[in-house]
PDB file of C-alpha atoms (C1' of nucleotides) in Angstrom:
ATOM      1  CA  MET A   1      -6.618  73.129  66.391  1.00 45.00           C
ATOM      2  CA  MET A   2      -6.384  70.524  63.618  1.00 55.00           C
ATOM      3  CA  SER A   3      -4.823  71.750  60.394  1.00 65.00           C
ATOM      4  CA  MET A   4      -6.496  70.811  57.277  1.00 68.00           C
ATOM      5  CA  ILE A   5      -6.176  71.118  53.566  1.00 70.00           C
ATOM      6  CA  SER A   6      -9.820  71.606  52.189  1.00 69.00           C
ATOM      7  CA  ASN A   7     -11.365  71.686  48.693  1.00 71.00           C
ATOM      8  CA  GLU A   8     -15.056  71.650  47.735  1.00 71.00           C
ATOM      9  CA  GLY A   9     -16.206  70.450  51.035  1.00 70.00           C
ATOM     10  CA  GLN A  10     -13.548  67.759  51.247  1.00 73.00           C
ATOM     11  CA  ASP A  11     -10.918  67.731  53.840  1.00 74.00           C
ATOM     12  CA  ILE A  12      -7.606  66.053  54.264  1.00 79.00           C
ATOM     13  CA  LYS A  13      -6.563  65.993  57.916  1.00 76.00           C
ATOM     14  CA  CYS A  14      -3.033  67.011  58.087  1.00 76.00           C
ATOM     15  CA  ASP A  15      -1.979  64.534  60.761  1.00 83.00           C
ATOM     16  CA  ALA A  16       0.992  62.381  61.259  1.00 85.00           C
ATOM     17  CA  LEU A  17      -0.738  59.203  59.746  1.00 90.00           C
ATOM     18  CA  THR A  18      -1.690  61.148  56.708  1.00 91.00           C
ATOM     19  CA  LEU A  19       1.814  62.503  56.206  1.00 91.00           C
ATOM     20  CA  ARG A  20       3.050  58.998  56.562  1.00 92.00           C
ATOM     21  CA  ALA A  21       0.676  57.600  54.069  1.00 94.00           C
ATOM     22  CA  ILE A  22       1.609  60.195  51.505  1.00 94.00           C
ATOM     23  CA  ARG A  23       5.482  59.359  52.023  1.00 93.00           C
ATOM     24  CA  ASP A  24       4.822  55.940  51.751  1.00 93.00           C
ATOM     25  CA  ALA A  25       3.147  56.243  48.417  1.00 95.00           C
ATOM     26  CA  MET A  26       5.819  58.738  47.185  1.00 94.00           C
ATOM     27  CA  GLU A  27       8.592  56.423  48.191  1.00 93.00           C
ATOM     28  CA  THR A  28       7.176  53.544  46.410  1.00 94.00           C
ATOM     29  CA  LEU A  29       7.183  55.582  43.270  1.00 94.00           C
ATOM     30  CA  SER A  30      10.261  57.662  43.835  1.00 92.00           C
ATOM     31  CA  GLY A  31      13.558  57.597  41.908  1.00 91.00           C
ATOM     32  CA  ASN A  32      14.004  58.139  38.149  1.00 90.00           C
ATOM     33  CA  TRP A  33      13.208  54.562  37.282  1.00 95.00           C
ATOM     34  CA  LYS A  34      10.312  53.027  38.793  1.00 95.00           C
ATOM     35  CA  LEU A  35       7.692  54.882  36.949  1.00 93.00           C
ATOM     36  CA  GLN A  36       9.490  54.071  33.611  1.00 94.00           C
ATOM     37  CA  ILE A  37       9.762  50.482  34.586  1.00 96.00           C
ATOM     38  CA  LEU A  38       6.016  50.318  35.013  1.00 95.00           C
ATOM     39  CA  LEU A  39       5.604  52.144  31.930  1.00 92.00           C
ATOM     40  CA  ALA A  40       7.763  49.653  29.888  1.00 94.00           C
ATOM     41  CA  LEU A  41       5.483  46.816  31.514  1.00 95.00           C
ATOM     42  CA  SER A  42       2.280  48.373  30.803  1.00 91.00           C
ATOM     43  CA  SER A  43       2.253  47.281  27.262  1.00 91.00           C
ATOM     44  CA  GLY A  44       3.021  43.695  28.340  1.00 93.00           C
ATOM     45  CA  PRO A  45       5.323  41.340  29.944  1.00 96.00           C
ATOM     46  CA  LYS A  46       9.119  41.742  29.124  1.00 97.00           C
ATOM     47  CA  ARG A  47      12.403  40.285  29.913  1.00 97.00           C
ATOM     48  CA  PHE A  48      15.172  41.726  31.696  1.00 97.00           C
ATOM     49  CA  ARG A  49      17.275  42.664  28.841  1.00 96.00           C
ATOM     50  CA  GLN A  50      14.393  43.818  26.910  1.00 96.00           C
ATOM     51  CA  ILE A  51      13.359  46.484  29.680  1.00 97.00           C
ATOM     52  CA  ALA A  52      16.969  47.425  30.044  1.00 97.00           C
ATOM     53  CA  LYS A  53      17.021  48.333  26.346  1.00 95.00           C
ATOM     54  CA  GLU A  54      13.855  50.302  26.250  1.00 94.00           C
ATOM     55  CA  ILE A  55      14.822  52.617  29.303  1.00 94.00           C
ATOM     56  CA  ASP A  56      17.729  54.904  28.258  1.00 93.00           C
ATOM     57  CA  GLY A  57      20.508  55.155  30.711  1.00 94.00           C
ATOM     58  CA  ILE A  58      19.555  52.614  33.330  1.00 96.00           C
ATOM     59  CA  SER A  59      22.268  50.288  34.665  1.00 96.00           C
ATOM     60  CA  ASP A  60      21.839  46.627  35.238  1.00 96.00           C
ATOM     61  CA  LYS A  61      22.293  47.281  38.966  1.00 97.00           C
ATOM     62  CA  MET A  62      19.483  49.705  39.288  1.00 97.00           C
ATOM     63  CA  LEU A  63      17.151  47.780  37.004  1.00 98.00           C
ATOM     64  CA  SER A  64      17.643  44.921  39.309  1.00 97.00           C
ATOM     65  CA  LYS A  65      17.259  46.778  42.329  1.00 97.00           C
ATOM     66  CA  GLU A  66      14.166  48.616  41.269  1.00 97.00           C
ATOM     67  CA  LEU A  67      12.405  45.502  39.914  1.00 98.00           C
ATOM     68  CA  LYS A  68      13.223  43.862  43.297  1.00 97.00           C
ATOM     69  CA  ALA A  69      11.485  47.070  44.962  1.00 96.00           C
ATOM     70  CA  LEU A  70       8.599  46.825  42.857  1.00 97.00           C
ATOM     71  CA  GLU A  71       8.170  43.131  43.278  1.00 97.00           C
ATOM     72  CA  THR A  72       8.126  43.519  47.208  1.00 95.00           C
ATOM     73  CA  ASN A  73       5.787  46.156  46.653  1.00 96.00           C
ATOM     74  CA  LEU A  74       3.515  43.908  44.707  1.00 97.00           C
ATOM     75  CA  LEU A  75       3.574  46.064  41.718  1.00 97.00           C
ATOM     76  CA  VAL A  76       5.624  43.560  39.509  1.00 98.00           C
ATOM     77  CA  THR A  77       5.748  39.885  39.193  1.00 97.00           C
ATOM     78  CA  ARG A  78       8.682  37.839  38.212  1.00 97.00           C
ATOM     79  CA  PHE A  79       8.374  34.661  36.424  1.00 96.00           C
ATOM     80  CA  VAL A  80      11.476  32.252  35.901  1.00 96.00           C
ATOM     81  CA  TYR A  81      11.251  29.721  33.044  1.00 95.00           C
ATOM     82  CA  ASP A  82      13.398  26.778  33.579  1.00 91.00           C
ATOM     83  CA  THR A  83      15.364  27.048  30.113  1.00 91.00           C
ATOM     84  CA  PHE A  84      18.900  27.537  29.072  1.00 86.00           C
ATOM     85  CA  PRO A  85      19.914  30.192  28.837  1.00 88.00           C
ATOM     86  CA  PRO A  86      17.474  31.348  31.710  1.00 90.00           C
ATOM     87  CA  THR A  87      14.388  33.298  30.812  1.00 95.00           C
ATOM     88  CA  VAL A  88      12.898  35.702  33.133  1.00 97.00           C
ATOM     89  CA  GLU A  89       9.917  37.541  32.444  1.00 97.00           C
ATOM     90  CA  TYR A  90       8.434  40.467  34.464  1.00 98.00           C
ATOM     91  CA  LYS A  91       4.856  41.719  34.241  1.00 97.00           C
ATOM     92  CA  LYS A  92       2.736  44.182  36.045  1.00 96.00           C
ATOM     93  CA  THR A  93       0.171  43.033  38.494  1.00 96.00           C
ATOM     94  CA  ASN A  94      -3.465  43.788  38.942  1.00 95.00           C
ATOM     95  CA  TYR A  95      -2.515  45.586  41.999  1.00 96.00           C
ATOM     96  CA  THR A  96      -0.725  48.063  39.789  1.00 95.00           C
ATOM     97  CA  GLU A  97      -4.157  49.217  38.515  1.00 92.00           C
ATOM     98  CA  THR A  98      -4.712  50.756  42.127  1.00 94.00           C
ATOM     99  CA  LEU A  99      -2.230  53.458  41.267  1.00 94.00           C
ATOM    100  CA  PHE A 100      -4.603  54.751  38.446  1.00 93.00           C
ATOM    101  CA  GLU A 101      -5.858  57.713  40.590  1.00 94.00           C
ATOM    102  CA  VAL A 102      -2.428  58.655  41.885  1.00 95.00           C
ATOM    103  CA  MET A 103      -0.906  58.623  38.400  1.00 94.00           C
ATOM    104  CA  LEU A 104      -3.760  60.693  37.014  1.00 94.00           C
ATOM    105  CA  ALA A 105      -3.566  63.245  39.911  1.00 96.00           C
ATOM    106  CA  LEU A 106       0.110  63.541  39.448  1.00 96.00           C
ATOM    107  CA  ARG A 107       0.108  63.840  35.671  1.00 95.00           C
ATOM    108  CA  ASN A 108      -2.734  66.430  35.846  1.00 96.00           C
ATOM    109  CA  TRP A 109      -0.876  68.527  38.232  1.00 97.00           C
ATOM    110  CA  GLY A 110       2.244  68.198  36.579  1.00 96.00           C
ATOM    111  CA  LEU A 111       0.638  69.385  33.355  1.00 96.00           C
ATOM    112  CA  LEU A 112      -0.821  72.347  35.194  1.00 97.00           C
ATOM    113  CA  HIS A 113       2.390  73.143  37.153  1.00 97.00           C
ATOM    114  CA  ARG A 114       4.476  73.151  33.987  1.00 95.00           C
ATOM    115  CA  GLN A 115       2.014  75.591  32.600  1.00 95.00           C
ATOM    116  CA  THR A 116       1.874  77.725  35.603  1.00 96.00           C
ATOM    117  CA  ILE A 117       5.691  77.835  36.042  1.00 93.00           C
ATOM    118  CA  GLY A 118       6.052  78.439  32.273  1.00 87.00           C
ATOM    119  CA  LYS A 119       8.781  76.029  31.517  1.00 71.00           C
ATOM    120  CA  LYS A 120       9.258  75.445  27.742  1.00 59.00           C
TER     121      LYS A 120
ATOM    122  CA  MET B   1       1.000  50.517  19.603  1.00 45.00           C
ATOM    123  CA  MET B   2       0.431  52.939  22.288  1.00 56.00           C
ATOM    124  CA  SER B   3       0.664  51.671  25.969  1.00 67.00           C
ATOM    125  CA  MET B   4      -2.006  52.629  28.411  1.00 69.00           C
ATOM    126  CA  ILE B   5      -3.115  52.497  31.793  1.00 71.00           C
ATOM    127  CA  SER B   6      -6.683  52.128  32.079  1.00 70.00           C
ATOM    128  CA  ASN B   7      -9.508  52.420  34.797  1.00 73.00           C
ATOM    129  CA  GLU B   8     -13.164  52.326  34.405  1.00 72.00           C
ATOM    130  CA  GLY B   9     -13.185  53.774  30.916  1.00 70.00           C
ATOM    131  CA  GLN B  10     -10.560  56.402  31.598  1.00 74.00           C
ATOM    132  CA  ASP B  11      -7.113  56.003  30.242  1.00 75.00           C
ATOM    133  CA  ILE B  12      -3.685  57.451  30.877  1.00 80.00           C
ATOM    134  CA  LYS B  13      -1.485  57.699  27.713  1.00 77.00           C
ATOM    135  CA  CYS B  14       1.887  56.428  28.749  1.00 77.00           C
ATOM    136  CA  ASP B  15       3.985  58.728  26.565  1.00 84.00           C
ATOM    137  CA  ALA B  16       6.925  60.764  27.441  1.00 86.00           C
ATOM    138  CA  LEU B  17       4.934  63.897  28.012  1.00 91.00           C
ATOM    139  CA  THR B  18       2.952  61.992  30.757  1.00 91.00           C
ATOM    140  CA  LEU B  19       5.883  60.473  32.324  1.00 91.00           C
ATOM    141  CA  ARG B  20       7.636  63.989  32.409  1.00 92.00           C
ATOM    142  CA  ALA B  21       4.461  65.525  33.998  1.00 94.00           C
ATOM    143  CA  ILE B  22       4.385  62.987  36.517  1.00 94.00           C
ATOM    144  CA  ARG B  23       7.924  63.400  37.552  1.00 93.00           C
ATOM    145  CA  ASP B  24       7.713  67.069  37.449  1.00 94.00           C
ATOM    146  CA  ALA B  25       4.872  66.901  40.090  1.00 95.00           C
ATOM    147  CA  MET B  26       6.730  64.172  42.100  1.00 94.00           C
ATOM    148  CA  GLU B  27       9.960  66.344  42.220  1.00 93.00           C
ATOM    149  CA  THR B  28       8.326  69.446  43.504  1.00 94.00           C
ATOM    150  CA  LEU B  29       7.025  67.290  46.539  1.00 94.00           C
ATOM    151  CA  SER B  30      10.029  65.003  46.874  1.00 92.00           C
ATOM    152  CA  GLY B  31      12.244  64.964  49.835  1.00 92.00           C
ATOM    153  CA  ASN B  32      11.551  64.628  53.605  1.00 92.00           C
ATOM    154  CA  TRP B  33      10.764  68.048  54.114  1.00 96.00           C
ATOM    155  CA  LYS B  34       8.521  69.862  51.567  1.00 96.00           C
ATOM    156  CA  LEU B  35       5.289  68.084  52.678  1.00 94.00           C
ATOM    157  CA  GLN B  36       6.021  68.708  56.258  1.00 94.00           C
ATOM    158  CA  ILE B  37       6.652  72.425  55.454  1.00 96.00           C
ATOM    159  CA  LEU B  38       3.302  72.610  53.688  1.00 95.00           C
ATOM    160  CA  LEU B  39       1.631  71.067  56.493  1.00 92.00           C
ATOM    161  CA  ALA B  40       3.248  73.386  59.124  1.00 94.00           C
ATOM    162  CA  LEU B  41       2.053  76.286  56.901  1.00 95.00           C
ATOM    163  CA  SER B  42      -1.471  74.826  56.402  1.00 91.00           C
ATOM    164  CA  SER B  43      -2.681  76.129  59.791  1.00 91.00           C
ATOM    165  CA  GLY B  44      -1.463  79.620  59.144  1.00 94.00           C
ATOM    166  CA  PRO B  45       1.588  81.847  58.368  1.00 97.00           C
ATOM    167  CA  LYS B  46       4.666  81.224  60.299  1.00 97.00           C
ATOM    168  CA  ARG B  47       8.070  82.635  60.711  1.00 97.00           C
ATOM    169  CA  PHE B  48      11.375  80.759  59.980  1.00 97.00           C
ATOM    170  CA  ARG B  49      12.278  79.766  63.470  1.00 97.00           C
ATOM    171  CA  GLN B  50       8.764  78.818  64.193  1.00 97.00           C
ATOM    172  CA  ILE B  51       8.743  76.437  61.244  1.00 97.00           C
ATOM    173  CA  ALA B  52      12.203  74.994  62.324  1.00 97.00           C
ATOM    174  CA  LYS B  53      10.941  74.296  65.745  1.00 96.00           C
ATOM    175  CA  GLU B  54       7.780  72.510  64.364  1.00 95.00           C
ATOM    176  CA  ILE B  55       9.604  70.236  62.177  1.00 95.00           C
ATOM    177  CA  ASP B  56      11.815  67.674  64.015  1.00 94.00           C
ATOM    178  CA  GLY B  57      15.236  67.286  62.752  1.00 95.00           C
ATOM    179  CA  ILE B  58      15.344  69.856  59.941  1.00 97.00           C
ATOM    180  CA  SER B  59      18.432  71.957  59.756  1.00 97.00           C
ATOM    181  CA  ASP B  60      18.446  75.699  59.018  1.00 97.00           C
ATOM    182  CA  LYS B  61      20.186  74.890  55.760  1.00 97.00           C
ATOM    183  CA  MET B  62      17.498  72.483  54.552  1.00 98.00           C
ATOM    184  CA  LEU B  63      14.752  74.646  55.801  1.00 98.00           C
ATOM    185  CA  SER B  64      16.122  77.629  53.868  1.00 98.00           C
ATOM    186  CA  LYS B  65      16.655  75.681  50.826  1.00 98.00           C
ATOM    187  CA  GLU B  66      13.249  73.864  50.689  1.00 98.00           C
ATOM    188  CA  LEU B  67      11.439  77.195  51.387  1.00 98.00           C
ATOM    189  CA  LYS B  68      13.217  78.750  48.424  1.00 97.00           C
ATOM    190  CA  ALA B  69      12.203  75.818  46.076  1.00 97.00           C
ATOM    191  CA  LEU B  70       8.580  75.998  47.335  1.00 97.00           C
ATOM    192  CA  GLU B  71       8.741  79.577  46.706  1.00 97.00           C
ATOM    193  CA  THR B  72       9.866  79.251  43.139  1.00 96.00           C
ATOM    194  CA  ASN B  73       7.324  76.777  42.631  1.00 97.00           C
ATOM    195  CA  LEU B  74       4.742  79.246  43.825  1.00 97.00           C
ATOM    196  CA  LEU B  75       3.549  77.037  46.789  1.00 97.00           C
ATOM    197  CA  VAL B  76       4.642  79.345  49.455  1.00 98.00           C
ATOM    198  CA  THR B  77       5.093  83.268  49.665  1.00 98.00           C
ATOM    199  CA  ARG B  78       7.734  85.179  51.747  1.00 98.00           C
ATOM    200  CA  PHE B  79       6.916  88.482  53.271  1.00 97.00           C
ATOM    201  CA  VAL B  80       9.616  90.528  54.818  1.00 96.00           C
ATOM    202  CA  TYR B  81       8.669  93.005  57.455  1.00 95.00           C
ATOM    203  CA  ASP B  82      11.181  95.973  57.914  1.00 91.00           C
ATOM    204  CA  THR B  83      11.531  95.596  61.671  1.00 91.00           C
ATOM    205  CA  PHE B  84      14.661  94.852  63.816  1.00 86.00           C
ATOM    206  CA  PRO B  85      15.302  92.299  64.344  1.00 88.00           C
ATOM    207  CA  PRO B  86      13.945  91.138  61.015  1.00 89.00           C
ATOM    208  CA  THR B  87      10.686  89.438  60.862  1.00 95.00           C
ATOM    209  CA  VAL B  88      10.075  87.198  57.930  1.00 97.00           C
ATOM    210  CA  GLU B  89       6.764  85.353  57.491  1.00 98.00           C
ATOM    211  CA  TYR B  90       5.916  82.381  55.192  1.00 98.00           C
ATOM    212  CA  LYS B  91       2.446  81.336  54.046  1.00 97.00           C
ATOM    213  CA  LYS B  92       0.853  78.926  51.704  1.00 96.00           C
ATOM    214  CA  THR B  93      -0.587  80.254  48.503  1.00 96.00           C
ATOM    215  CA  ASN B  94      -3.972  79.833  46.741  1.00 95.00           C
ATOM    216  CA  TYR B  95      -1.906  77.840  44.133  1.00 96.00           C
ATOM    217  CA  THR B  96      -1.290  75.323  46.923  1.00 95.00           C
ATOM    218  CA  GLU B  97      -4.742  74.155  46.879  1.00 93.00           C
ATOM    219  CA  THR B  98      -4.332  72.750  43.545  1.00 95.00           C
ATOM    220  CA  LEU B  99      -2.428  70.064  45.067  1.00 94.00           C
ATOM    221  CA  PHE B 100      -5.473  68.725  46.807  1.00 93.00           C
ATOM    222  CA  GLU B 101      -6.308  66.005  44.402  1.00 94.00           C
ATOM    223  CA  VAL B 102      -2.665  64.809  44.388  1.00 95.00           C
ATOM    224  CA  MET B 103      -2.536  64.662  48.132  1.00 94.00           C
ATOM    225  CA  LEU B 104      -5.792  62.902  48.476  1.00 94.00           C
ATOM    226  CA  ALA B 105      -4.692  60.346  45.867  1.00 96.00           C
ATOM    227  CA  LEU B 106      -1.367  59.727  47.444  1.00 96.00           C
ATOM    228  CA  ARG B 107      -2.880  59.501  50.842  1.00 95.00           C
ATOM    229  CA  ASN B 108      -5.569  57.040  49.808  1.00 96.00           C
ATOM    230  CA  TRP B 109      -3.089  54.844  48.037  1.00 97.00           C
ATOM    231  CA  GLY B 110      -0.368  55.012  50.781  1.00 96.00           C
ATOM    232  CA  LEU B 111      -3.175  53.994  53.290  1.00 96.00           C
ATOM    233  CA  LEU B 112      -4.392  51.090  50.932  1.00 97.00           C
ATOM    234  CA  HIS B 113      -0.695  50.095  50.287  1.00 97.00           C
ATOM    235  CA  ARG B 114       0.316  49.956  54.053  1.00 95.00           C
ATOM    236  CA  GLN B 115      -2.697  47.658  54.596  1.00 95.00           C
ATOM    237  CA  THR B 116      -2.026  45.527  51.405  1.00 96.00           C
ATOM    238  CA  ILE B 117       1.747  45.233  52.296  1.00 92.00           C
ATOM    239  CA  GLY B 118       0.865  44.560  56.077  1.00 86.00           C
ATOM    240  CA  LYS B 119       3.317  46.942  57.645  1.00 70.00           C
ATOM    241  CA  LYS B 120       2.504  47.574  61.230  1.00 58.00           C
TER     242      LYS B 120
ATOM    243  C1'  DC C   1      20.743  35.966  29.530  1.00 53.48           C
ATOM    244  C1'  DT C   2      20.131  37.176  34.452  1.00 53.48           C
ATOM    245  C1'  DG C   3      21.937  39.289  37.550  1.00 53.48           C
ATOM    246  C1'  DG C   4      25.429  39.483  42.156  1.00 53.48           C
ATOM    247  C1'  DA C   5      29.943  41.476  43.791  1.00 53.48           C
ATOM    248  C1'  DT C   6      33.061  44.875  43.928  1.00 53.48           C
ATOM    249  C1'  DC C   7      35.143  49.493  43.256  1.00 53.48           C
ATOM    250  C1'  DC C   8      34.661  54.337  42.857  1.00 53.48           C
ATOM    251  C1'  DT C   9      32.755  58.937  42.480  1.00 53.48           C
ATOM    252  C1'  DC C  10      29.998  62.720  43.525  1.00 53.48           C
ATOM    253  C1'  DA C  11      26.518  65.322  45.339  1.00 53.48           C
ATOM    254  C1'  DG C  12      22.955  65.736  49.225  1.00 53.48           C
ATOM    255  C1'  DG C  13      22.593  66.975  53.307  1.00 53.48           C
ATOM    256  C1'  DG C  14      24.305  67.525  58.613  1.00 53.48           C
ATOM    257  C1'  DA C  15      27.039  70.289  61.996  1.00 53.48           C
ATOM    258  C1'  DT C  16      29.154  74.323  63.031  1.00 53.48           C
ATOM    259  C1'  DA C  17      30.333  78.992  62.913  1.00 53.48           C
ATOM    260  C1'  DC C  18      29.475  83.515  61.249  1.00 53.48           C
ATOM    261  C1'  DT C  19      27.064  88.056  59.174  1.00 53.48           C
ATOM    262  C1'  DG C  20      23.408  91.649  58.883  1.00 53.48           C
TER     263       DG C  20
ATOM    264  C1'  DC D   1      16.016  86.595  64.231  1.00 53.48           C
ATOM    265  C1'  DA D   2      17.045  84.968  59.452  1.00 53.48           C
ATOM    266  C1'  DG D   3      19.621  83.059  56.929  1.00 53.48           C
ATOM    267  C1'  DT D   4      24.810  82.005  54.527  1.00 53.48           C
ATOM    268  C1'  DA D   5      29.379  79.856  54.111  1.00 53.48           C
ATOM    269  C1'  DT D   6      32.364  76.200  55.120  1.00 53.48           C
ATOM    270  C1'  DC D   7      33.807  71.600  56.155  1.00 53.48           C
ATOM    271  C1'  DC D   8      32.919  66.834  56.000  1.00 53.48           C
ATOM    272  C1'  DC D   9      30.654  62.383  55.522  1.00 53.48           C
ATOM    273  C1'  DT D  10      27.771  58.920  53.857  1.00 53.48           C
ATOM    274  C1'  DG D  11      25.164  56.608  50.595  1.00 53.48           C
ATOM    275  C1'  DA D  12      22.974  56.357  45.960  1.00 53.48           C
ATOM    276  C1'  DG D  13      24.302  55.088  41.782  1.00 53.48           C
ATOM    277  C1'  DG D  14      27.521  54.086  37.498  1.00 53.48           C
ATOM    278  C1'  DA D  15      31.185  50.819  35.579  1.00 53.48           C
ATOM    279  C1'  DT D  16      33.066  46.766  35.377  1.00 53.48           C
ATOM    280  C1'  DC D  17      33.873  41.877  36.056  1.00 53.48           C
ATOM    281  C1'  DC D  18      32.104  37.326  36.998  1.00 53.48           C
ATOM    282  C1'  DA D  19      29.124  33.339  37.986  1.00 53.48           C
ATOM    283  C1'  DG D  20      24.977  30.097  37.114  1.00 53.48           C
TER     284       DG D  20
END
DNA sequence: CTGGATCCTCAGGGATACTG
DNA sequence: CAGTATCCCTGAGGATCCAG
C-alpha cells in the first residue's frame, strides 16, 4: 500500500525519492542566512561588504560560506573585477527565479500557520 | 524601492514579514525527522514504537521531541488509551493537509534542482 | 576590500539507563 | 510500551587576526 498525500485530486507519492527531493530543496534554503542573502540580492547586484552591512548579525565567515553554497547551487553568481582594492560583485541568477513557487508556497503557509497557532 | 521576486505577473514582496513567514514554515519542517514522521503517519495512525521502527536511525529522544513539536504545531494528534501497558497513538490532522502546496513545490524544485546540479 | 585560518564556545543530538 | 534523565561528544558558527 502506497502512502499518499492528496489534495483536490492531486497526489504526492510519499516514496523515498520524494522525501529526498523535498530535503534537497529544504537543505539548499536552510539556515538563517541563505534567504536573507537572496533577498538582499533581489534588488540588484551587491558587493561583499554591502551585503554584510545589510544583514544584521551575519559574520564574514558565514557570509562567505553561504555565498559559496549558493554559488555551487547556481543561485548566485560571483564576478571579480581586476581592480585595486579588489571588487567582487554578487548577483542572483535566472535560475533563482525557479524558486518562485517554493517561496510563494512557504510564505503562504507561514502566514496561515502564524494565524493558526496564534503567535503575536 | 521595494525589492520583489516576480514570476508571470505575480510578485512576492521581499519584506521582513515575508521573510519571517518563510522561515516559520521552514522551521516547522526542518530537521531530518519531521517529514519522515509525517510520511510515516500519512498511511494511518501509528504507535510510538511502530514509528520508531519505521524510521531508520531515529532515537527515542528525538522521536519524542519531534512528535511534541509536531503536536504543538497542530500537525499531529496524540491519543492515549487507558490500557496496560499504555497505548499511545499518533495520527496526522486535517491541518496537515494544508502543507500540500508546500510539499508539492518543494518536491518539484528538489527534482529540478537535482537534475540541474547533476547529482547522480 | 575580500575573504581564509585559527581558536573557542555552546547547544543539538546519540547512547544508555531508568521509571510508570 | 512510552517515554524521561543523564552523560557525552561533535560540529555549527562567532570572534579575531592576517594575507592578497
